[in-house]
PDB file of C-alpha atoms in Angstrom:
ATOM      1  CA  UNK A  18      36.465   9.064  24.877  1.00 66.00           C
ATOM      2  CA  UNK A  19      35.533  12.414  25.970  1.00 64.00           C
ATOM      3  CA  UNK A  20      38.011  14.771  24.315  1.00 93.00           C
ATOM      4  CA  UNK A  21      39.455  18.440  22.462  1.00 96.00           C
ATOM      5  CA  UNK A  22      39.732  17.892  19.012  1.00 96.00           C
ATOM      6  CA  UNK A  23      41.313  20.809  17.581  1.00 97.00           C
ATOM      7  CA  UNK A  24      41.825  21.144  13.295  1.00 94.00           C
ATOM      8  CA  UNK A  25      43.899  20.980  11.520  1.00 95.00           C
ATOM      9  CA  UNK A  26      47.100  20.419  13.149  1.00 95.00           C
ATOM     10  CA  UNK A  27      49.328  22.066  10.814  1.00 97.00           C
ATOM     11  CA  UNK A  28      48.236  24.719   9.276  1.00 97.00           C
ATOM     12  CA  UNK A  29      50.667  26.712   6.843  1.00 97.00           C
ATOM     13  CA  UNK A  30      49.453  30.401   5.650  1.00 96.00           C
ATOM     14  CA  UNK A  31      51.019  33.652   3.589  1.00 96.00           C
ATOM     15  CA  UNK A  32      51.600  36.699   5.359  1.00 96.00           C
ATOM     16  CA  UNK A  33      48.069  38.719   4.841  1.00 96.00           C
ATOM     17  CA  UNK A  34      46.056  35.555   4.282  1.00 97.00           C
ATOM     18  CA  UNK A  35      43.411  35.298   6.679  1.00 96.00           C
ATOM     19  CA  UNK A  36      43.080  32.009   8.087  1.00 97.00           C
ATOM     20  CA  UNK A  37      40.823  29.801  10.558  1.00 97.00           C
ATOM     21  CA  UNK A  38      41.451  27.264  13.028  1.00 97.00           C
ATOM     22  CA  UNK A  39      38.975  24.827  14.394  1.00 97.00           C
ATOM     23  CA  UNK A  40      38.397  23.643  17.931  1.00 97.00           C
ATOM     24  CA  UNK A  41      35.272  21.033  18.891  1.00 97.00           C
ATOM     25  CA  UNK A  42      34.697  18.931  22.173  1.00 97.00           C
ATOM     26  CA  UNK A  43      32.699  16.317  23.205  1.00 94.00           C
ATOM     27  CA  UNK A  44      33.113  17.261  26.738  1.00 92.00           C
ATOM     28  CA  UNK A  45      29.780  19.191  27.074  1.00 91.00           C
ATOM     29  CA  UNK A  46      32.053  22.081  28.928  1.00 92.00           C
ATOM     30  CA  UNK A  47      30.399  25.558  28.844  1.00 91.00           C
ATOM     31  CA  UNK A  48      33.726  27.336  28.902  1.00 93.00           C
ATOM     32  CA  UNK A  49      36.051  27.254  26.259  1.00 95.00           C
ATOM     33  CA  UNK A  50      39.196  28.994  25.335  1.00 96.00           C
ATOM     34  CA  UNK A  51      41.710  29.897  23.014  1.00 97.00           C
ATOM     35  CA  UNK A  52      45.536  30.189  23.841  1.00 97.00           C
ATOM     36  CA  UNK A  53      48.184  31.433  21.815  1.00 97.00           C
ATOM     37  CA  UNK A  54      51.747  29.695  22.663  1.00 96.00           C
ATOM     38  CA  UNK A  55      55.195  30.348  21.104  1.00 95.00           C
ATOM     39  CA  UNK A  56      58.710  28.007  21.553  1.00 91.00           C
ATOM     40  CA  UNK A  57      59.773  27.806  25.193  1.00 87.00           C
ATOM     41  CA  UNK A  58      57.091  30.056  26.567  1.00 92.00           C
ATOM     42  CA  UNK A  59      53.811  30.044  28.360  1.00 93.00           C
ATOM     43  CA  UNK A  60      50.401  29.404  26.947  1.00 94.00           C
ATOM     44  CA  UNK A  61      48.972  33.176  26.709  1.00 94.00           C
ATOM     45  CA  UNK A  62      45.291  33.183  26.642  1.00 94.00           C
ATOM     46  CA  UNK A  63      43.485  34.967  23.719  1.00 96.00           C
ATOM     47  CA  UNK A  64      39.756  35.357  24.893  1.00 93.00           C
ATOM     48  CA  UNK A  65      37.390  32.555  26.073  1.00 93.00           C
ATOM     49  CA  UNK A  66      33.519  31.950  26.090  1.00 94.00           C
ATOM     50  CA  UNK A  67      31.438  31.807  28.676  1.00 90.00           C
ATOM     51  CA  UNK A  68      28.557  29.712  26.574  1.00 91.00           C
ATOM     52  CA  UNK A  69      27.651  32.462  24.290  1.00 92.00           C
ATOM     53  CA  UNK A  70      29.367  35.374  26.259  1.00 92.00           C
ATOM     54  CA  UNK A  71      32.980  36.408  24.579  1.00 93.00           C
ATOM     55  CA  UNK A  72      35.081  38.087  26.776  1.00 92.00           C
ATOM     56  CA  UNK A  73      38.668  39.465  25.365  1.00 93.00           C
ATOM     57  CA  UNK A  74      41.964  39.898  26.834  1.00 92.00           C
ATOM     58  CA  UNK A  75      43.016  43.319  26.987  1.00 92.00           C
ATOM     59  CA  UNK A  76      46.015  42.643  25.246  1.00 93.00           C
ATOM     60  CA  UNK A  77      44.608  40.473  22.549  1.00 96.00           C
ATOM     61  CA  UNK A  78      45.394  41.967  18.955  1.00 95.00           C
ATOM     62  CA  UNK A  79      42.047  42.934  17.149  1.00 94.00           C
ATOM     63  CA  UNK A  80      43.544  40.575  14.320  1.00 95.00           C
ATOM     64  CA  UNK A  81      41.933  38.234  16.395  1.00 97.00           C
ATOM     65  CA  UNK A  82      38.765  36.719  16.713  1.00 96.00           C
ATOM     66  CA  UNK A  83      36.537  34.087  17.470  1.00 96.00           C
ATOM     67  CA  UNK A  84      33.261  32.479  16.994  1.00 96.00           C
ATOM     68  CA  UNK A  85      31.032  29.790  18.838  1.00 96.00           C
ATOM     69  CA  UNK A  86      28.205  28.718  16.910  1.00 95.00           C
ATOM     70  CA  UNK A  87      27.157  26.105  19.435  1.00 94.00           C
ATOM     71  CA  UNK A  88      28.411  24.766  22.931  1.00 93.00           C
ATOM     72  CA  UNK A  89      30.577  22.398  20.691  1.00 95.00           C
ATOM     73  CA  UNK A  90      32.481  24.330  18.409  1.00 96.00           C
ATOM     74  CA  UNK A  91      34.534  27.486  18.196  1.00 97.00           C
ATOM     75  CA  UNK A  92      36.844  29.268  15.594  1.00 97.00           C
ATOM     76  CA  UNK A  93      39.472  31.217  16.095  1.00 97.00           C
ATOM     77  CA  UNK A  94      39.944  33.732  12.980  1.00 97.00           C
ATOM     78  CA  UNK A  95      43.560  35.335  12.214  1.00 97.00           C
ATOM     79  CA  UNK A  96      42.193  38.434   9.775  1.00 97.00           C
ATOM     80  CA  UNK A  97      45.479  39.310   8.934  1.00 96.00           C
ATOM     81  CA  UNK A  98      48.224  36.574   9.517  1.00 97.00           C
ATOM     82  CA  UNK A  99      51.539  38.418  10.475  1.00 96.00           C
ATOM     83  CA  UNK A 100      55.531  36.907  10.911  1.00 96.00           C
ATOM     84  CA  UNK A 101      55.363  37.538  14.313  1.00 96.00           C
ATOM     85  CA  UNK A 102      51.707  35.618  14.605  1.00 97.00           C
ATOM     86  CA  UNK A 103      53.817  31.498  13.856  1.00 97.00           C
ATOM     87  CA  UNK A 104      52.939  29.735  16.723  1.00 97.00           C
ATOM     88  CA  UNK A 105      50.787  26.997  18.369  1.00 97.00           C
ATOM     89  CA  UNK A 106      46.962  27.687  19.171  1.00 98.00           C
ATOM     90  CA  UNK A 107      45.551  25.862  21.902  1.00 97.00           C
ATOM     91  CA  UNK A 108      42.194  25.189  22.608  1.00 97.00           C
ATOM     92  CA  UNK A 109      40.832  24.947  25.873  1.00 96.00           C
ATOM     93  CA  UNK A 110      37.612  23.227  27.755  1.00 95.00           C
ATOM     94  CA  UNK A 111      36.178  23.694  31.327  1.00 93.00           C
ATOM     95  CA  UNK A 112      33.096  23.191  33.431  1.00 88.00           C
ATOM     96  CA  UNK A 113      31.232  26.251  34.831  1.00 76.00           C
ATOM     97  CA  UNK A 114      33.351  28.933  36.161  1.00 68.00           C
ATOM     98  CA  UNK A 115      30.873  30.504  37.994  1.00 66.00           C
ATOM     99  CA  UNK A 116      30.549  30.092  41.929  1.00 65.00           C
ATOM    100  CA  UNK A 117      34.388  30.666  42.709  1.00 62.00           C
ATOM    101  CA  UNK A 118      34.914  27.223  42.241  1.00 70.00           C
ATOM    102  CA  UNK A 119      37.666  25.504  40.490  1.00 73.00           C
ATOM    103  CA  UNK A 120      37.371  23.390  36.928  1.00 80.00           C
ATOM    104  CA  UNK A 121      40.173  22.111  35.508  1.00 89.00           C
ATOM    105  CA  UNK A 122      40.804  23.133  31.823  1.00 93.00           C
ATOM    106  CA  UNK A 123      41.372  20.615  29.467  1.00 94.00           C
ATOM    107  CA  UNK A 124      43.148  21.058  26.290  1.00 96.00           C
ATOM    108  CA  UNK A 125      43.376  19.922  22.647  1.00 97.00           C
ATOM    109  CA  UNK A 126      46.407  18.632  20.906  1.00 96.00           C
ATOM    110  CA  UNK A 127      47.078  22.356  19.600  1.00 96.00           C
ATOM    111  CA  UNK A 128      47.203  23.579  15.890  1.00 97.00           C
ATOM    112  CA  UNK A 129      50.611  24.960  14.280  1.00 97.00           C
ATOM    113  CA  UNK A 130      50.497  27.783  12.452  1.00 97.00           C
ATOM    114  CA  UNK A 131      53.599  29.067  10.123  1.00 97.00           C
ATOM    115  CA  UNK A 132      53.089  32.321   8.289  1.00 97.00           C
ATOM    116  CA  UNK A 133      54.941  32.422   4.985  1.00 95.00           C
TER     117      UNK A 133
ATOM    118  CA  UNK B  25      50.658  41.634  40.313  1.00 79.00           C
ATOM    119  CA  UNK B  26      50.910  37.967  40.465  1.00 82.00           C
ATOM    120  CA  UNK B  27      53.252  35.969  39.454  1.00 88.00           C
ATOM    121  CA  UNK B  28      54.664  32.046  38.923  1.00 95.00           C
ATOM    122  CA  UNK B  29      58.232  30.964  38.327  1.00 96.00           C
ATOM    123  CA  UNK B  30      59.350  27.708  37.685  1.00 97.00           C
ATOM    124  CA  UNK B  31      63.064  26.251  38.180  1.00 97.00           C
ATOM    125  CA  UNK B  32      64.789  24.965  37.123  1.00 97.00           C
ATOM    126  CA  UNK B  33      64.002  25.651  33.165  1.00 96.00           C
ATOM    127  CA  UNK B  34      66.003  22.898  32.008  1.00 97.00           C
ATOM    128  CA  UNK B  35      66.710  19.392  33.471  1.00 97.00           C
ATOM    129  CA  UNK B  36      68.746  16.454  33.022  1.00 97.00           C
ATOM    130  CA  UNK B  37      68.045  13.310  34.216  1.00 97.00           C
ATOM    131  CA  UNK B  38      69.459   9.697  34.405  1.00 97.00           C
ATOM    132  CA  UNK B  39      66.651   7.276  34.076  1.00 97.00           C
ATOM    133  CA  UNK B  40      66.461   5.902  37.623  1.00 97.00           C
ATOM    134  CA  UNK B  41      67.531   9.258  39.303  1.00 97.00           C
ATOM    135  CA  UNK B  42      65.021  10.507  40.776  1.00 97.00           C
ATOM    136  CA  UNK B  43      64.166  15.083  41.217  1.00 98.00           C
ATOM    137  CA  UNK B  44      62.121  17.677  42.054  1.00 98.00           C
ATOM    138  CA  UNK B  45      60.863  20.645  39.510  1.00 98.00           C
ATOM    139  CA  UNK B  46      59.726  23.979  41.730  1.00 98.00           C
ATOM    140  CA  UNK B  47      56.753  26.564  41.403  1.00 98.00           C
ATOM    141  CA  UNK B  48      56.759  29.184  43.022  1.00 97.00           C
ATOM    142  CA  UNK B  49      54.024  31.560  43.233  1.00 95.00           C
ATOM    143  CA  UNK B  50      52.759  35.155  45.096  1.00 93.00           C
ATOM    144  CA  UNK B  51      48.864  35.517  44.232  1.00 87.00           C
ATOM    145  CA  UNK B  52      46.372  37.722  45.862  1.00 84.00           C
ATOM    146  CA  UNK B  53      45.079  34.556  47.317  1.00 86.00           C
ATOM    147  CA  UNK B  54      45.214  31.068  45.845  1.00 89.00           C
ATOM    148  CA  UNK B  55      42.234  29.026  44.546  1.00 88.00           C
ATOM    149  CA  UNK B  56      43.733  26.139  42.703  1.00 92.00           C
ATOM    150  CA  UNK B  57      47.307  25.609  41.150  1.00 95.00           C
ATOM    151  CA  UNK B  58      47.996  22.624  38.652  1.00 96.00           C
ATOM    152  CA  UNK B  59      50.367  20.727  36.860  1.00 98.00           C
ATOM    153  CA  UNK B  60      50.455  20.308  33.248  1.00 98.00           C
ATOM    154  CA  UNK B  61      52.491  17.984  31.099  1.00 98.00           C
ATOM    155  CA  UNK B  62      53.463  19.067  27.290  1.00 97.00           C
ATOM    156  CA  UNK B  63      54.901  16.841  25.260  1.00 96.00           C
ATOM    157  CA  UNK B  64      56.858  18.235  22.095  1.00 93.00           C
ATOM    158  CA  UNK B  65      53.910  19.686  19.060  1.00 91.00           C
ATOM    159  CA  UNK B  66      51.306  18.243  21.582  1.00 93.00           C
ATOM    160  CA  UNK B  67      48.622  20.504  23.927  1.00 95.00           C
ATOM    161  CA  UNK B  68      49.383  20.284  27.860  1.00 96.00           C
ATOM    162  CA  UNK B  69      48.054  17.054  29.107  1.00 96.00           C
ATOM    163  CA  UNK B  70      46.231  17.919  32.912  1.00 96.00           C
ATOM    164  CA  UNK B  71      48.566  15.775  35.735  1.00 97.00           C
ATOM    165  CA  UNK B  72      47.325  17.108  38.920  1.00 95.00           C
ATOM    166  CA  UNK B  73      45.172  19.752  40.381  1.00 94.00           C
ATOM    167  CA  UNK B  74      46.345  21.515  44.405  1.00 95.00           C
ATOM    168  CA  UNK B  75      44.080  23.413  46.630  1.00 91.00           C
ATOM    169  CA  UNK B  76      45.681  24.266  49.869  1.00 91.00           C
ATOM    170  CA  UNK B  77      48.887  24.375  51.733  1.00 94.00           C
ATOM    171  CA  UNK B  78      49.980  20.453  52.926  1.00 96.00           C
ATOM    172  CA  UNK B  79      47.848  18.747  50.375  1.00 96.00           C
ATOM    173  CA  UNK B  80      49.821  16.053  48.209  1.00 97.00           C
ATOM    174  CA  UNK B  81      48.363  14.015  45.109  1.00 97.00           C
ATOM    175  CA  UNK B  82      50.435  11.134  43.074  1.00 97.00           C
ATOM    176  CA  UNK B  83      50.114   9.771  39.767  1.00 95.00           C
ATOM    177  CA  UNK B  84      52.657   7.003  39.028  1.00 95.00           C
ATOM    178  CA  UNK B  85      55.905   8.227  39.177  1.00 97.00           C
ATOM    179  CA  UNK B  86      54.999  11.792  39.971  1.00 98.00           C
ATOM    180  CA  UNK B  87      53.994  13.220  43.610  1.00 98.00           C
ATOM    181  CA  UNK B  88      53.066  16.844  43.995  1.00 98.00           C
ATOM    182  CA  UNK B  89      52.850  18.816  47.076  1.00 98.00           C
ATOM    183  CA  UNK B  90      51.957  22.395  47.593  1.00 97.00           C
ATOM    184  CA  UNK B  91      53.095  24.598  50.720  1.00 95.00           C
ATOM    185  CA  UNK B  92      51.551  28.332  51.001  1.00 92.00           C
ATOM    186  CA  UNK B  93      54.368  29.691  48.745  1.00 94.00           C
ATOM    187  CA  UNK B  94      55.174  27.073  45.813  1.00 97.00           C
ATOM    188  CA  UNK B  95      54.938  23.511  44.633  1.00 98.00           C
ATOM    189  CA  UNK B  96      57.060  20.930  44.302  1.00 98.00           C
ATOM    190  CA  UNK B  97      56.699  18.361  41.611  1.00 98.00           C
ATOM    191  CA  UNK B  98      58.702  15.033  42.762  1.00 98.00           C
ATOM    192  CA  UNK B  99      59.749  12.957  39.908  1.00 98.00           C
ATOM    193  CA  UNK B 100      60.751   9.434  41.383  1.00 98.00           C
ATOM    194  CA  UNK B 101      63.126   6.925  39.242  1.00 97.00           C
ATOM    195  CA  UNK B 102      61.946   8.896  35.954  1.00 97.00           C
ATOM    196  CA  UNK B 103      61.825   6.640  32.635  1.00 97.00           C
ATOM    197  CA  UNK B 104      62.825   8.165  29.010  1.00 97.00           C
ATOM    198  CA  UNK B 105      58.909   8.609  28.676  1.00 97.00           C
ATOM    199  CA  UNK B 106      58.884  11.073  31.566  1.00 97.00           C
ATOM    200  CA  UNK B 107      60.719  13.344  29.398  1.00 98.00           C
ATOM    201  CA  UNK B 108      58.404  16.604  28.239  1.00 97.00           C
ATOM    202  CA  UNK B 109      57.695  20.113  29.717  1.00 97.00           C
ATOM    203  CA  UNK B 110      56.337  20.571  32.953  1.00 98.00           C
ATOM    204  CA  UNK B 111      53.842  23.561  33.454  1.00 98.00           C
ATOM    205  CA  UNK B 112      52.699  24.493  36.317  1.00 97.00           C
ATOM    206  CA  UNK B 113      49.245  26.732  36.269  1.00 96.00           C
ATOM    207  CA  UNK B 114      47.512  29.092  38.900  1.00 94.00           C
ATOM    208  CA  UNK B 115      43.940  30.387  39.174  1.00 90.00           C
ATOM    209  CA  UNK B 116      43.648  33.002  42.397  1.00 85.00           C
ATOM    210  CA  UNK B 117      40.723  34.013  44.369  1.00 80.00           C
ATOM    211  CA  UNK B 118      40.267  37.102  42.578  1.00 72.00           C
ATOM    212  CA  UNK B 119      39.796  35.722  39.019  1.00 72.00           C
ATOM    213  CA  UNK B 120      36.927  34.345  37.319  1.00 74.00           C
ATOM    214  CA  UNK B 121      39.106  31.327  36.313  1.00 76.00           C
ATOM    215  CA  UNK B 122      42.059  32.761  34.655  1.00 85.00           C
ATOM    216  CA  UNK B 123      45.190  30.399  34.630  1.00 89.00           C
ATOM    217  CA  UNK B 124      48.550  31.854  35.215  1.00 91.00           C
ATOM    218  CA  UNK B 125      51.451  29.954  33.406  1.00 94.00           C
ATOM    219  CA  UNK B 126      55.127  29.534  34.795  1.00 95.00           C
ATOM    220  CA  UNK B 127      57.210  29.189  31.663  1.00 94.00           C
ATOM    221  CA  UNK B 128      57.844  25.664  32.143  1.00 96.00           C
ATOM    222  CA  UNK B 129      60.891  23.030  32.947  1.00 97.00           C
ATOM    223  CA  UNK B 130      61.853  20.935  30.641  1.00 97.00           C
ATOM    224  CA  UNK B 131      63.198  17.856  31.452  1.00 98.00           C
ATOM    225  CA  UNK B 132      64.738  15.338  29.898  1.00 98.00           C
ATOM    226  CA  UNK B 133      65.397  11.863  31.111  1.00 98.00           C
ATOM    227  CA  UNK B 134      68.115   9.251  29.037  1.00 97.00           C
ATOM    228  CA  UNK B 135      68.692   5.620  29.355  1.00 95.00           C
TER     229      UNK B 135
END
């Protein structure tokens, strides 16, 4: 089956300790995104690519950022893991966004992160 | 500046009885609103996707409808496996694709 795989699913880091997460898809989607969501609250997106084209929130942290080596895979790099940074990371896939039209995003089972 | 509430945030349900979660929403101008189901630890699962005012889909037990101001989510004779969070999702006109979250309802549903 077509699907978000996102890695690991736990992930447990020190405060300071930079860490990466891992997202991959077999969906062949061009767009893909990374979401940041804490208990009881709304998925708030991080940044997304557009194939090879980043484009940040304005209110992402620069403790943030990402890489996509290849339509398949992106990271999402924590530099400097904070208290205040615990929560789930989502990743995201969707077709083409460009034309106005609408593409559903599909996402991953999510990887928890606690900061020590 | 746009915005989407849900109510209620929290909901208790009888298996059998049956409810309705809201969305409501004031965008720019709508291009697609949908539904998202989260389970517990677990990414939102995709439910149902709306584009205009009158338009209704239904997947098992759940029916959503969408008027020009919010969205109703019908949950008929729920089952315990209904229970999770309910997000409902809005991209508008204006956008190259963002999604806009409500925060959610969370419902439960017990034997």
């Amino acid at each position: 089956d077509a699907m978000v795989i996102q890695n690991p699913r736990y992930q447990v880091t020190q405060f300071g300790k930079p860490v990466t997460l891992s997202c991959s898809q077999t969906l062949n989607h061009n767009v893909m995104y990374w979401y940041q969501q804490k208990s009881s609250q709304a998925p708030k997106l991080l940044f997304h690519y557009y194939d090879k084209d980043f484009n940040n929130e304005a209110d992402t942290p620069d403790n943030f950022q990402s890489r996509r080596p290849n339509t398949s895979f992106c990271f999402l790099d924590i530099r400097s893991p904070g208290l205040g940074d615990a929560a789930m990371y989502l990743c995201a896939t969707s077709r083409d966004i460009v034309g106005g039209l609408v593409h559903t995003q599909y996402f991953g089972p999510g990887t928890r992160l606690t900061v020590l | 500046e746009d915005q989407v509430t849900q109510s209620p945030e929290a909901l208790r349900l009888q298996e059998g009885e049956s409810s309705s979660l809201n969305c409501s929403y004031t965008v720019s101008g709508l291009r697609g609103l949908f539904w998202y189901r989260q389970d517990p630890g677990k990414g939102p699962e995709f439910l149902f996707t709306l584009y205009s005012a009158g338009e209704e889909k239904e997947k098992e037990r759940l029916k959503a409808t969408l008027t020009k101001k919010e969205s109703f989510l019908h949950i008929t004779a729920p089952k315990p496996e209904d229970s999770a969070t309910y997000l409902c999702a809005v991209q508008v006109t204006d956008s190259w694709g963002k999604l806009q979250f409500g925060a959610g309802t969370q419902v439960v549903v017990t034997p």
